[in-house]
XYZ file of N, CA, C and O in Angstrom:
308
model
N 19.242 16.734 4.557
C 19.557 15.950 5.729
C 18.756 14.658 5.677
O 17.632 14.607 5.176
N 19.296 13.762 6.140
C 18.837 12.496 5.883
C 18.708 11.788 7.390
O 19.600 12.173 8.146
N 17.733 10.783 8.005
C 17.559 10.334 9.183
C 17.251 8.398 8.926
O 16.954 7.631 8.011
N 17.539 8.357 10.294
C 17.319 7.000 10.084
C 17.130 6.513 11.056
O 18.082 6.595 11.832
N 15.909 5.778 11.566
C 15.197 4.965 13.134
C 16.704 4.468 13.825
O 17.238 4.801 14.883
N 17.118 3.559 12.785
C 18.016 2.669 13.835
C 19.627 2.951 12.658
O 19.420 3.432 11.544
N 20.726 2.685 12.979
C 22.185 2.474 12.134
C 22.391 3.540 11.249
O 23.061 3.250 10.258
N 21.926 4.899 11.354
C 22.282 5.875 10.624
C 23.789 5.850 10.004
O 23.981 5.918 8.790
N 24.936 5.736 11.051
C 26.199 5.481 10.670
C 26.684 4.804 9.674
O 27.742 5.106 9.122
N 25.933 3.790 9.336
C 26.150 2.510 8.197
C 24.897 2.943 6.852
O 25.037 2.138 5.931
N 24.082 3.691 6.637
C 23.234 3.932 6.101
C 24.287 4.200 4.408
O 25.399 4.668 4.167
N 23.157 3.595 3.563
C 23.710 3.465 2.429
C 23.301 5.081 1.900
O 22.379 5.087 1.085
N 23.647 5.912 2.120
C 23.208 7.172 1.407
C 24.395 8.803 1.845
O 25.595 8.877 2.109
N 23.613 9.555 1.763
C 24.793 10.988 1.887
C 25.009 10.686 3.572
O 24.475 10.135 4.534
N 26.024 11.358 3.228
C 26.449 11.250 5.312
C 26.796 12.544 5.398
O 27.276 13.249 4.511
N 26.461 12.899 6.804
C 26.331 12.026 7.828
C 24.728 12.349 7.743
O 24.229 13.431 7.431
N 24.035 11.122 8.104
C 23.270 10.677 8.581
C 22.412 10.732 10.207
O 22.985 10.271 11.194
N 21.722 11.032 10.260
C 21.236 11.365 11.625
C 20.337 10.002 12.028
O 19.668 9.351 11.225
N 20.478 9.739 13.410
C 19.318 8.647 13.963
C 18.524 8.835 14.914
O 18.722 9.509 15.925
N 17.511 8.186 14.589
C 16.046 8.431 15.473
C 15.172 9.268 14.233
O 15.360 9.569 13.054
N 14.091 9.444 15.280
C 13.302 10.248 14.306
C 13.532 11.806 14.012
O 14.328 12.503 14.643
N 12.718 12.252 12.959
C 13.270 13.462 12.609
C 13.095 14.304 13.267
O 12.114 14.071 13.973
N 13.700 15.618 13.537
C 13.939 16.506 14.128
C 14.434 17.863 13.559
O 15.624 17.964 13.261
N 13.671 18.812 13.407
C 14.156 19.796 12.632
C 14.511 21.237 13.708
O 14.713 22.428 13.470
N 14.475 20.672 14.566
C 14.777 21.931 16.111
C 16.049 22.653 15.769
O 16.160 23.869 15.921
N 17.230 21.705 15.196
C 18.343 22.424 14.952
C 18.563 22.272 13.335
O 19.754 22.060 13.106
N 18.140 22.295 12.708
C 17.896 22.430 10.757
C 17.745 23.556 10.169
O 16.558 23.858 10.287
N 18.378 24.449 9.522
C 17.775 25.857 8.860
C 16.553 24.964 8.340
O 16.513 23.793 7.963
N 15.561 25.964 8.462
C 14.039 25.762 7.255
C 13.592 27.276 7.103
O 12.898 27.824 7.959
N 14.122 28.040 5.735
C 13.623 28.994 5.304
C 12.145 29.070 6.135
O 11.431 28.207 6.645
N 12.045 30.638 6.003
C 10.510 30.616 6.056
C 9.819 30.646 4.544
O 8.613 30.761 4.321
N 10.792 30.526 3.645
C 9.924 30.588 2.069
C 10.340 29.211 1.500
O 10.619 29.066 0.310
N 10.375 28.007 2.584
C 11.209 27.185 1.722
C 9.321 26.026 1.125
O 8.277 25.915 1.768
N 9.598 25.577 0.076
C 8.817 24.798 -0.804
C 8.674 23.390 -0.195
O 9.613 22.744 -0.659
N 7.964 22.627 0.603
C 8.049 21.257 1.144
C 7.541 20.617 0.229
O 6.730 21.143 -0.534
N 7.986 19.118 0.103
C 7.622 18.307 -0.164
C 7.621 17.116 0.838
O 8.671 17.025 1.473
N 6.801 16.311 1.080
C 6.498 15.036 2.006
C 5.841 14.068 1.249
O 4.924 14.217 0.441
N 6.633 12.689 1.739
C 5.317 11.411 1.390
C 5.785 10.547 2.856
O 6.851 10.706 3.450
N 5.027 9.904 3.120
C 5.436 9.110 3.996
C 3.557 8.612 4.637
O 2.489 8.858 4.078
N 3.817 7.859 5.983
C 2.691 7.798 6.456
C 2.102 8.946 7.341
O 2.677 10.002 7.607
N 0.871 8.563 7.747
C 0.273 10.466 8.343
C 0.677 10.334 9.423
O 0.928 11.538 9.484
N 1.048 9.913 10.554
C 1.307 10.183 11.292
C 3.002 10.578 11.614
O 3.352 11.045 12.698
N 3.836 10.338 10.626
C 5.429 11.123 10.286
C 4.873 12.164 9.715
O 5.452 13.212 9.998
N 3.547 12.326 8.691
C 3.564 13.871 7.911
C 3.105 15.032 8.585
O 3.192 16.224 8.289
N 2.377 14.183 9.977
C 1.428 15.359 10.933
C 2.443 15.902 11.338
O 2.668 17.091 11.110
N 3.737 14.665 12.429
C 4.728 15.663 13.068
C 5.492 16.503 12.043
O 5.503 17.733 11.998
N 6.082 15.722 11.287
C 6.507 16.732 10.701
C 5.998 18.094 9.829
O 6.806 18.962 9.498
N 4.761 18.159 9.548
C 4.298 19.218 9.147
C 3.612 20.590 10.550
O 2.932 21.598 10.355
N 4.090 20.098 11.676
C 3.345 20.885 12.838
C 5.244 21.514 13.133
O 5.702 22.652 13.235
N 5.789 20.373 13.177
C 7.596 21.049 12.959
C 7.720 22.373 12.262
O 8.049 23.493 12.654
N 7.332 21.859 11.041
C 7.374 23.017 9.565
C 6.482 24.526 10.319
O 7.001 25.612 10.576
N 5.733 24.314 10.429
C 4.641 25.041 11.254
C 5.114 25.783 12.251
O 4.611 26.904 12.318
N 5.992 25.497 13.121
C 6.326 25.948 14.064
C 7.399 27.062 14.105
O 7.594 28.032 14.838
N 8.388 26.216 12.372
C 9.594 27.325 12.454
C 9.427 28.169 11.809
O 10.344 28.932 11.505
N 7.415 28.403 11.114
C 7.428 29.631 10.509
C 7.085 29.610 8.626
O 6.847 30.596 7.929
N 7.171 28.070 8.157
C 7.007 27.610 7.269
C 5.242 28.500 7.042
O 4.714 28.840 8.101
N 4.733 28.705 6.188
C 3.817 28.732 5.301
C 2.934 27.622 5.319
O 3.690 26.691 5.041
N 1.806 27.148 5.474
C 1.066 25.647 5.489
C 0.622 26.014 4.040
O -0.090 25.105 3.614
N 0.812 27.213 2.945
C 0.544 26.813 1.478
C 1.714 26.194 1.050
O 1.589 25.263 0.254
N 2.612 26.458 1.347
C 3.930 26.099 0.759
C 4.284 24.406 1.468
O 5.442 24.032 1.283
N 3.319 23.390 2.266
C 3.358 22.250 2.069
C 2.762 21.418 1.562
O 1.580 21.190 1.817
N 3.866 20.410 0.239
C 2.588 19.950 0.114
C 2.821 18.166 0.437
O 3.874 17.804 0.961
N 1.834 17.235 0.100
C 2.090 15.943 0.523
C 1.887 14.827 -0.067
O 1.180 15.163 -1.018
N 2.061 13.560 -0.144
C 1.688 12.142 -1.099
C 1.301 11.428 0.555
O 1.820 11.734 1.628
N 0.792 10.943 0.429
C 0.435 9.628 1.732
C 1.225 8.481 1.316
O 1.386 8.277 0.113
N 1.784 7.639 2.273
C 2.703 6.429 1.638
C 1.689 5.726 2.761
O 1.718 6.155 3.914
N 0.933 4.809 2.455
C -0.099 3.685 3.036
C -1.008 2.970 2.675
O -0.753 2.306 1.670
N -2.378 2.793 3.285
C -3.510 2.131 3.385
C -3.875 3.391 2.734
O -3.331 4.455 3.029
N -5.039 3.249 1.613
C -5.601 4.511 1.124
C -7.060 4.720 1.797
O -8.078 4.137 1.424
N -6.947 6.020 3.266
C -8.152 5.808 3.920
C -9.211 6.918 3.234
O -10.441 6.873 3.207
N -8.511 7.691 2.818
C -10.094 8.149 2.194
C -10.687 7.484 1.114
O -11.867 7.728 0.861
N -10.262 6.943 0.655
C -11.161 6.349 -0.001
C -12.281 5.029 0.260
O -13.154 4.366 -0.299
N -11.605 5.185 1.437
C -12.571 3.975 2.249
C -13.608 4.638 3.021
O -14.567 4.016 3.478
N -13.437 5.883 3.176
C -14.468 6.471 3.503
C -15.678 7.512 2.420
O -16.370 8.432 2.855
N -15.641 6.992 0.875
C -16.094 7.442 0.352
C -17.700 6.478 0.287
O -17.587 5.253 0.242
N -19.397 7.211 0.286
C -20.193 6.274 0.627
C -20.044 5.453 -0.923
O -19.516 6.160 -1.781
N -20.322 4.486 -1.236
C -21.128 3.368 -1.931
C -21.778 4.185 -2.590
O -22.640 3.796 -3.378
């Protein structure tokens, strides 16, 4: 399933297309299913508390950060 903030309808990819943010309330999600995520943390929190909720495994997610790289800005000198 594929989502999109704004023009899902016109979206260059598989259709149909969903708009707004994601939402997995009405989505099968195995409880053995394998995640993968990249994005920024605050799309990976909701969506990984989503995953969480329908029963997902928190070993079975895993993640890339798409951003500012903050830990490493918090590593000392």
């Amino acid at each position: 399933q594929m989502w999109y903030e704004e023009q899902a309808e016109v979206a260059p990819t598989l259709h149909p297309a969903r708009s707004g943010f994601m939402d997995l309330s009405d989505i099968e999600v195995p409880s053995d299913a394998q995640v993968f995520m990249c994005g920024p943390l605050p799309f990976m929190y909701a969506a990984r508390q989503q995953l969480l909720a329908r029963g997902v495994n928190p070993e079975r997610i895993r993640y890339e950060v798409f951003g500012p790289d903050l830990w490493a800005a918090q590593i000392p000198s």
